[in-house]
Amino acid sequence: MSAATLTTSRRDLLKAAAGAGALLVFARPQAGRAATRFMGEIGPFVRIETNGAVTIGFHVGEMGQGVSTSLPMLIAEELDVPFERVSIQAMPLRLARNARGQVRSYLGAGQSTAGGSNSVRVGFMPLRQAGARARRMILEAAAERWGVPVDELTTQGGVVRHAASSRTLSYGQLAGEAAKRPEPVGEMVLKAPEQFSIIGKPQRHLDADRIVRGEPLFGIDAEMPGMLHAVIARCPYLGGKVDTLDEAHGLGLPGVVALVPIHAANAPAAPLNPKSTPLAEGVAVVARSFWEALQAREALKITWSRGQGAAADESSERAYADTWAKMETTPGDLVRKDGDFAGLQTPSAGRISAKYEAAMVAHVCMEPPNAIVSVDPDGKRATAILATQAPDAGVTVISSVTGIDPLQIDVTLVRMGGGFGRKFDQDMVAEAAIIANAVRRPIKLVWTREDDIQHDLYRPGACHILDAAVTPQGRLVGWRHRLATHSRLAGAAGDLAPKLIEYYPDDFPAGHVPNMQVEYHLLPSAAPRGAWRAPGHVVNAFAIECFLDEIAVATNQDPVELRLEMIGAGGALSYMYLPQMPRRTFDTRRYAAVIRRAAETAGWGKPLPKGSGRGFAAHYTFESYVAQVVEVTVADGRLRIDRVTAAVDAGMIINPNGARAQIEGSINDGLSAALGQAITISDGQVQQRNFNDYEMLRMDGAARRIDVSFIESLEPPHGLGEPGVPPLAPALANAIFAATGVRLRKTPMWPDLRRALEAKTSKAPRRS
């Protein structure tokens, strides 16, 4: 279906559905719109055939976070149909031009976007309204047929009942009549939580069987008729360019159809980011097959010129060293100031100081970036198959590159093999659009693993200097945090300061230390940066939660009790995520609850064998509260992760199976990054290329046991895709300290731990 046809009215589509005898339902949040931040209309989400078959659509890209199951569950609950009878279907991207001439998703601006752990929490109320609206239309159709008041009718399991006459009708029997009825207006009355039969009940991911069978679900599996294949030879130097290219030689290579230059200047402004979509300069090789394109890329006669300025010979080792020196002597931009840390009289118990460092890391999704784009020969229409977290942005990028009206661009959204923020940016879409526009044929662009690691949009690295002042009784009265990061906003278009996305000034222990000062420095780099799971939170939680552990040790306090003592009676605090976004609430009572739950579940305080230790950490991310206890054994030169215990308050849990999988995946991903992953730059080039030098967690290095418990809650759902990551690294470092006495203050941790173990044992250190 063309996106342009979606400018037709909902009534047109409803009439078409009625003609086919099916019920097709939209949802209009109306009064609930502002409260849910769900802007715009959504739908159609529900289709009921005359034979009773129910199909529910989902509108957010599936990348393993389970939205293709959890979002339809919200609709099915209010529709009152058994979930096991429901089929799911990815909804096409639908665009329309609003009254101001802006092109927006028909589902609501940006609401096809998967990012910020927002899919369930943003769709929670509108999708339930969609289900309730469909149910109401069915009830009204039944009431009209039987000539009874609609209030006398009930539903159960896809059947309408009239108790007074003992009559029943299935939804399928009523679908045709229901589809002809006017769409209900106003907010529907929704079920009370005690009436839920689907929400909160474990559901299998509806794609699970297809994944196990290896069916072609992912973007990298997709094809278009007559498509060509493309790979790109990208300049290995940050900010570098093509110096010379023997084009005649390249075009003569087997299977090669075209060579297309990729210029950074062709990068469009990304509509959902304040920065430009970064493109590495290079040459695209277009060939009849992927293999031929890959072979031709290797055979190209091409030379590169270095980038300008510092990028030409950037060294991450030098950049970190220079930044550390600057941070030692120079205050940074003030982020938060409570009381007067500088004027604080040093208590007799003295000061505690520590430095922490985090490396830049890559995303390494199992499915590397890819995109299929086709531009018609006359250049007036385009079609695309995208595995992206932001399909709305993908359309805008294609339009920006090709000049094609966004309403003349059709996008099919397909499942991603991992996202983690990498597929939020649209560089792969921009490249594919540039190539397709040049050859006017369908082209499939695929990044190799080496492309992905060497040209990722990396998570910023960081340096932290932390100073604390404590009283003789061990009370924390002063806290100064001097932070430096690469910042994904540095050098970007827009007026947002780099520090805004790198530090959240209301993060714990803010509000619980009377004299607190936070300062920010920029850690320079020409490497492109992007969103990585829980942006900012991961590196900050590592430093803050490890430092709290150090304070507890220095003052002879239990780390868990120290945090609870600081929280005290607790209460709701205002929390700022970004200045332009609504303030949120950080309820320290809920924070304390997950701290207690994790400690109790893990057996905190119970004795462990020699060489074993437990570490604790907690963090608040995207409105969810997570505390974790990591238990390790370090013996005979080996590190073994024995157990990770997580307590989570993410509000109401929609699908416990999916929620648990989110936390378990976060823990293993967190272990990968914390132990072994680092992107380093030398001579202006990223040094890592593949999994041989950028190590993913192996099965024998994973946690032997993971226990996840959720705090029962009637609060609306919060984020879950990312909040499980930040506490993992500090809890792990604190556990290793408890087991060995070795304090690790740098990620990845394994190199420093290996050196410490080598000093103690003759055996080669191992991670499992």
PDB file of C-alpha atoms in Angstrom, residues 477-652:
ATOM      1  CA  VAL A 477      28.429  15.154  53.852  1.00  0.00           C
ATOM      2  CA  GLY A 478      30.303  16.154  50.701  1.00  0.00           C
ATOM      3  CA  TRP A 479      30.437  14.805  47.136  1.00  0.00           C
ATOM      4  CA  ARG A 480      32.249  16.216  44.109  1.00  0.00           C
ATOM      5  CA  HIS A 481      32.067  14.477  40.772  1.00  0.00           C
ATOM      6  CA  ARG A 482      34.262  15.795  37.977  1.00  0.00           C
ATOM      7  CA  LEU A 483      33.282  14.004  34.765  1.00  0.00           C
ATOM      8  CA  ALA A 484      34.643  13.996  31.221  1.00  0.00           C
ATOM      9  CA  THR A 485      33.081  12.174  28.270  1.00  0.00           C
ATOM     10  CA  HIS A 486      33.332  12.172  24.501  1.00  0.00           C
ATOM     11  CA  SER A 487      29.664  13.254  24.396  1.00  0.00           C
ATOM     12  CA  ARG A 488      27.556  12.321  21.409  1.00  0.00           C
ATOM     13  CA  LEU A 489      26.425  15.962  21.162  1.00  0.00           C
ATOM     14  CA  ALA A 490      29.900  17.485  20.856  1.00  0.00           C
ATOM     15  CA  GLY A 491      30.362  19.190  17.521  1.00  0.00           C
ATOM     16  CA  ALA A 492      26.812  18.381  16.469  1.00  0.00           C
ATOM     17  CA  ALA A 493      24.276  20.713  15.006  1.00  0.00           C
ATOM     18  CA  GLY A 494      21.828  22.218  17.463  1.00  0.00           C
ATOM     19  CA  ASP A 495      22.207  24.171  20.642  1.00  0.00           C
ATOM     20  CA  LEU A 496      22.319  21.403  23.223  1.00  0.00           C
ATOM     21  CA  ALA A 497      25.404  21.499  25.417  1.00  0.00           C
ATOM     22  CA  PRO A 498      27.499  18.288  25.332  1.00  0.00           C
ATOM     23  CA  LYS A 499      27.068  17.776  29.067  1.00  0.00           C
ATOM     24  CA  LEU A 500      23.275  17.531  28.885  1.00  0.00           C
ATOM     25  CA  ILE A 501      23.184  14.019  27.492  1.00  0.00           C
ATOM     26  CA  GLU A 502      26.126  12.783  29.560  1.00  0.00           C
ATOM     27  CA  TYR A 503      25.106  13.413  33.139  1.00  0.00           C
ATOM     28  CA  TYR A 504      21.719  13.392  34.797  1.00  0.00           C
ATOM     29  CA  PRO A 505      22.047  15.889  37.642  1.00  0.00           C
ATOM     30  CA  ASP A 506      19.323  14.286  39.746  1.00  0.00           C
ATOM     31  CA  ASP A 507      20.907  10.816  39.759  1.00  0.00           C
ATOM     32  CA  PHE A 508      21.443   9.301  43.214  1.00  0.00           C
ATOM     33  CA  PRO A 509      23.073  10.400  45.519  1.00  0.00           C
ATOM     34  CA  ALA A 510      21.808  13.855  44.479  1.00  0.00           C
ATOM     35  CA  GLY A 511      19.440  15.132  47.132  1.00  0.00           C
ATOM     36  CA  HIS A 512      21.031  12.935  49.787  1.00  0.00           C
ATOM     37  CA  VAL A 513      24.354  14.714  50.249  1.00  0.00           C
ATOM     38  CA  PRO A 514      24.175  18.276  51.637  1.00  0.00           C
ATOM     39  CA  ASN A 515      27.233  19.542  49.758  1.00  0.00           C
ATOM     40  CA  MET A 516      27.319  18.230  46.218  1.00  0.00           C
ATOM     41  CA  GLN A 517      29.057  19.544  43.135  1.00  0.00           C
ATOM     42  CA  VAL A 518      29.127  18.033  39.645  1.00  0.00           C
ATOM     43  CA  GLU A 519      31.344  19.391  36.865  1.00  0.00           C
ATOM     44  CA  TYR A 520      31.749  18.414  33.232  1.00  0.00           C
ATOM     45  CA  HIS A 521      34.707  18.351  30.830  1.00  0.00           C
ATOM     46  CA  LEU A 522      34.709  17.294  27.199  1.00  0.00           C
ATOM     47  CA  LEU A 523      36.871  14.309  26.257  1.00  0.00           C
ATOM     48  CA  PRO A 524      37.756  15.083  22.632  1.00  0.00           C
ATOM     49  CA  SER A 525      37.479  12.614  19.773  1.00  0.00           C
ATOM     50  CA  ALA A 526      36.671  12.650  16.071  1.00  0.00           C
ATOM     51  CA  ALA A 527      35.077   9.212  16.319  1.00  0.00           C
ATOM     52  CA  PRO A 528      31.330   9.233  15.632  1.00  0.00           C
ATOM     53  CA  ARG A 529      29.248   8.663  18.751  1.00  0.00           C
ATOM     54  CA  GLY A 530      25.718   7.459  19.195  1.00  0.00           C
ATOM     55  CA  ALA A 531      23.197   6.077  21.630  1.00  0.00           C
ATOM     56  CA  TRP A 532      24.241   2.841  23.360  1.00  0.00           C
ATOM     57  CA  ARG A 533      21.995   1.095  25.863  1.00  0.00           C
ATOM     58  CA  ALA A 534      21.056   3.483  28.703  1.00  0.00           C
ATOM     59  CA  PRO A 535      23.122   6.369  27.300  1.00  0.00           C
ATOM     60  CA  GLY A 536      25.124   8.128  29.979  1.00  0.00           C
ATOM     61  CA  HIS A 537      23.750   5.969  32.742  1.00  0.00           C
ATOM     62  CA  VAL A 538      26.078   3.016  32.235  1.00  0.00           C
ATOM     63  CA  VAL A 539      29.408   4.817  32.612  1.00  0.00           C
ATOM     64  CA  ASN A 540      28.100   7.104  35.370  1.00  0.00           C
ATOM     65  CA  ALA A 541      26.582   4.273  37.399  1.00  0.00           C
ATOM     66  CA  PHE A 542      29.902   2.422  37.209  1.00  0.00           C
ATOM     67  CA  ALA A 543      31.770   5.311  38.836  1.00  0.00           C
ATOM     68  CA  ILE A 544      29.088   6.349  41.340  1.00  0.00           C
ATOM     69  CA  GLU A 545      28.178   2.878  42.576  1.00  0.00           C
ATOM     70  CA  CYS A 546      31.800   1.734  42.834  1.00  0.00           C
ATOM     71  CA  PHE A 547      32.688   4.896  44.737  1.00  0.00           C
ATOM     72  CA  LEU A 548      29.836   4.311  47.193  1.00  0.00           C
ATOM     73  CA  ASP A 549      31.315   0.861  47.770  1.00  0.00           C
ATOM     74  CA  GLU A 550      34.712   2.434  48.427  1.00  0.00           C
ATOM     75  CA  ILE A 551      33.168   4.865  50.914  1.00  0.00           C
ATOM     76  CA  ALA A 552      31.448   1.990  52.683  1.00  0.00           C
ATOM     77  CA  VAL A 553      34.721   0.068  52.959  1.00  0.00           C
ATOM     78  CA  ALA A 554      36.662   3.129  54.088  1.00  0.00           C
ATOM     79  CA  THR A 555      34.105   3.926  56.787  1.00  0.00           C
ATOM     80  CA  ASN A 556      33.599   0.300  57.815  1.00  0.00           C
ATOM     81  CA  GLN A 557      29.946   0.224  56.757  1.00  0.00           C
ATOM     82  CA  ASP A 558      27.917  -2.338  54.874  1.00  0.00           C
ATOM     83  CA  PRO A 559      27.422  -1.041  51.282  1.00  0.00           C
ATOM     84  CA  VAL A 560      23.718  -1.895  51.272  1.00  0.00           C
ATOM     85  CA  GLU A 561      23.115  -0.343  54.665  1.00  0.00           C
ATOM     86  CA  LEU A 562      25.058   2.750  53.637  1.00  0.00           C
ATOM     87  CA  ARG A 563      22.658   3.367  50.755  1.00  0.00           C
ATOM     88  CA  LEU A 564      19.577   2.711  52.869  1.00  0.00           C
ATOM     89  CA  GLU A 565      20.903   5.015  55.574  1.00  0.00           C
ATOM     90  CA  MET A 566      21.402   7.756  52.989  1.00  0.00           C
ATOM     91  CA  ILE A 567      17.873   7.301  51.636  1.00  0.00           C
ATOM     92  CA  GLY A 568      16.335   7.364  55.105  1.00  0.00           C
ATOM     93  CA  ALA A 569      12.555   7.642  55.131  1.00  0.00           C
ATOM     94  CA  GLY A 570      12.659   8.432  51.426  1.00  0.00           C
ATOM     95  CA  GLY A 571      10.207  10.319  49.293  1.00  0.00           C
ATOM     96  CA  ALA A 572       9.424  11.504  45.797  1.00  0.00           C
ATOM     97  CA  LEU A 573      12.041  13.728  44.185  1.00  0.00           C
ATOM     98  CA  SER A 574      11.805  15.634  40.944  1.00  0.00           C
ATOM     99  CA  TYR A 575      14.066  14.136  38.273  1.00  0.00           C
ATOM    100  CA  MET A 576      15.270  15.876  35.117  1.00  0.00           C
ATOM    101  CA  TYR A 577      16.138  13.704  32.140  1.00  0.00           C
ATOM    102  CA  LEU A 578      16.723  16.478  29.605  1.00  0.00           C
ATOM    103  CA  PRO A 579      15.817  20.152  30.018  1.00  0.00           C
ATOM    104  CA  GLN A 580      13.334  20.098  27.128  1.00  0.00           C
ATOM    105  CA  MET A 581      11.513  17.016  28.427  1.00  0.00           C
ATOM    106  CA  PRO A 582       8.890  16.754  31.198  1.00  0.00           C
ATOM    107  CA  ARG A 583      10.361  16.213  34.629  1.00  0.00           C
ATOM    108  CA  ARG A 584       9.948  12.763  36.090  1.00  0.00           C
ATOM    109  CA  THR A 585       9.667  11.428  39.610  1.00  0.00           C
ATOM    110  CA  PHE A 586      12.413   9.545  41.381  1.00  0.00           C
ATOM    111  CA  ASP A 587      10.756   7.845  44.349  1.00  0.00           C
ATOM    112  CA  THR A 588      13.496   6.844  46.748  1.00  0.00           C
ATOM    113  CA  ARG A 589      11.072   4.560  48.591  1.00  0.00           C
ATOM    114  CA  ARG A 590      10.814   2.444  45.472  1.00  0.00           C
ATOM    115  CA  TYR A 591      14.589   2.676  45.118  1.00  0.00           C
ATOM    116  CA  ALA A 592      15.019   1.407  48.670  1.00  0.00           C
ATOM    117  CA  ALA A 593      12.551  -1.400  48.004  1.00  0.00           C
ATOM    118  CA  VAL A 594      14.594  -2.865  45.129  1.00  0.00           C
ATOM    119  CA  ILE A 595      17.759  -2.480  47.189  1.00  0.00           C
ATOM    120  CA  ARG A 596      16.215  -4.516  50.008  1.00  0.00           C
ATOM    121  CA  ARG A 597      14.696  -7.089  47.647  1.00  0.00           C
ATOM    122  CA  ALA A 598      17.969  -7.721  45.793  1.00  0.00           C
ATOM    123  CA  ALA A 599      19.928  -8.018  49.022  1.00  0.00           C
ATOM    124  CA  GLU A 600      17.415 -10.395  50.604  1.00  0.00           C
ATOM    125  CA  THR A 601      17.101 -12.580  47.504  1.00  0.00           C
ATOM    126  CA  ALA A 602      20.856 -12.818  47.057  1.00  0.00           C
ATOM    127  CA  GLY A 603      21.475 -13.732  50.681  1.00  0.00           C
ATOM    128  CA  TRP A 604      23.477 -10.575  51.250  1.00  0.00           C
ATOM    129  CA  GLY A 605      25.656 -10.924  54.317  1.00  0.00           C
ATOM    130  CA  LYS A 606      25.676 -14.703  54.377  1.00  0.00           C
ATOM    131  CA  PRO A 607      29.170 -16.189  54.410  1.00  0.00           C
ATOM    132  CA  LEU A 608      30.808 -17.355  51.179  1.00  0.00           C
ATOM    133  CA  PRO A 609      33.773 -19.652  50.569  1.00  0.00           C
ATOM    134  CA  LYS A 610      37.247 -18.173  50.403  1.00  0.00           C
ATOM    135  CA  GLY A 611      37.838 -16.568  47.033  1.00  0.00           C
ATOM    136  CA  SER A 612      34.173 -15.670  46.552  1.00  0.00           C
ATOM    137  CA  GLY A 613      32.527 -12.319  47.032  1.00  0.00           C
ATOM    138  CA  ARG A 614      29.337 -10.375  46.464  1.00  0.00           C
ATOM    139  CA  GLY A 615      29.029  -6.891  45.066  1.00  0.00           C
ATOM    140  CA  PHE A 616      26.061  -4.569  45.078  1.00  0.00           C
ATOM    141  CA  ALA A 617      24.843  -1.699  42.893  1.00  0.00           C
ATOM    142  CA  ALA A 618      21.567   0.013  42.029  1.00  0.00           C
ATOM    143  CA  HIS A 619      20.439   2.604  39.511  1.00  0.00           C
ATOM    144  CA  TYR A 620      17.358   4.454  38.238  1.00  0.00           C
ATOM    145  CA  THR A 621      17.003   4.507  34.453  1.00  0.00           C
ATOM    146  CA  PHE A 622      14.043   5.541  32.310  1.00  0.00           C
ATOM    147  CA  GLU A 623      11.735   5.517  35.358  1.00  0.00           C
ATOM    148  CA  SER A 624      12.681   1.970  36.379  1.00  0.00           C
ATOM    149  CA  TYR A 625      14.510   1.016  39.555  1.00  0.00           C
ATOM    150  CA  VAL A 626      16.999  -1.847  39.395  1.00  0.00           C
ATOM    151  CA  ALA A 627      19.306  -3.260  42.058  1.00  0.00           C
ATOM    152  CA  GLN A 628      21.716  -6.109  41.407  1.00  0.00           C
ATOM    153  CA  VAL A 629      23.962  -8.355  43.450  1.00  0.00           C
ATOM    154  CA  VAL A 630      26.790 -10.104  41.581  1.00  0.00           C
ATOM    155  CA  GLU A 631      28.474 -13.107  43.157  1.00  0.00           C
ATOM    156  CA  VAL A 632      31.870 -14.216  41.837  1.00  0.00           C
ATOM    157  CA  THR A 633      34.605 -16.669  42.620  1.00  0.00           C
ATOM    158  CA  VAL A 634      38.202 -15.835  41.822  1.00  0.00           C
ATOM    159  CA  ALA A 635      40.410 -18.849  42.362  1.00  0.00           C
ATOM    160  CA  ASP A 636      43.343 -20.512  40.602  1.00  0.00           C
ATOM    161  CA  GLY A 637      43.622 -17.565  38.257  1.00  0.00           C
ATOM    162  CA  ARG A 638      40.019 -17.789  37.122  1.00  0.00           C
ATOM    163  CA  LEU A 639      37.090 -15.422  37.356  1.00  0.00           C
ATOM    164  CA  ARG A 640      33.727 -17.148  37.500  1.00  0.00           C
ATOM    165  CA  ILE A 641      30.400 -15.323  37.608  1.00  0.00           C
ATOM    166  CA  ASP A 642      28.437 -17.539  39.980  1.00  0.00           C
ATOM    167  CA  ARG A 643      25.193 -15.641  40.242  1.00  0.00           C
ATOM    168  CA  VAL A 644      23.517 -12.356  39.414  1.00  0.00           C
ATOM    169  CA  THR A 645      20.438 -11.377  41.401  1.00  0.00           C
ATOM    170  CA  ALA A 646      18.289  -8.530  40.099  1.00  0.00           C
ATOM    171  CA  ALA A 647      15.353  -6.805  41.757  1.00  0.00           C
ATOM    172  CA  VAL A 648      13.334  -4.595  39.443  1.00  0.00           C
ATOM    173  CA  ASP A 649      10.536  -2.090  39.892  1.00  0.00           C
ATOM    174  CA  ALA A 650       9.413  -1.267  36.365  1.00  0.00           C
ATOM    175  CA  GLY A 651       5.824  -0.567  37.293  1.00  0.00           C
ATOM    176  CA  MET A 652       3.215  -2.946  35.964  1.00  0.00           C
TER     177      MET A 652
END
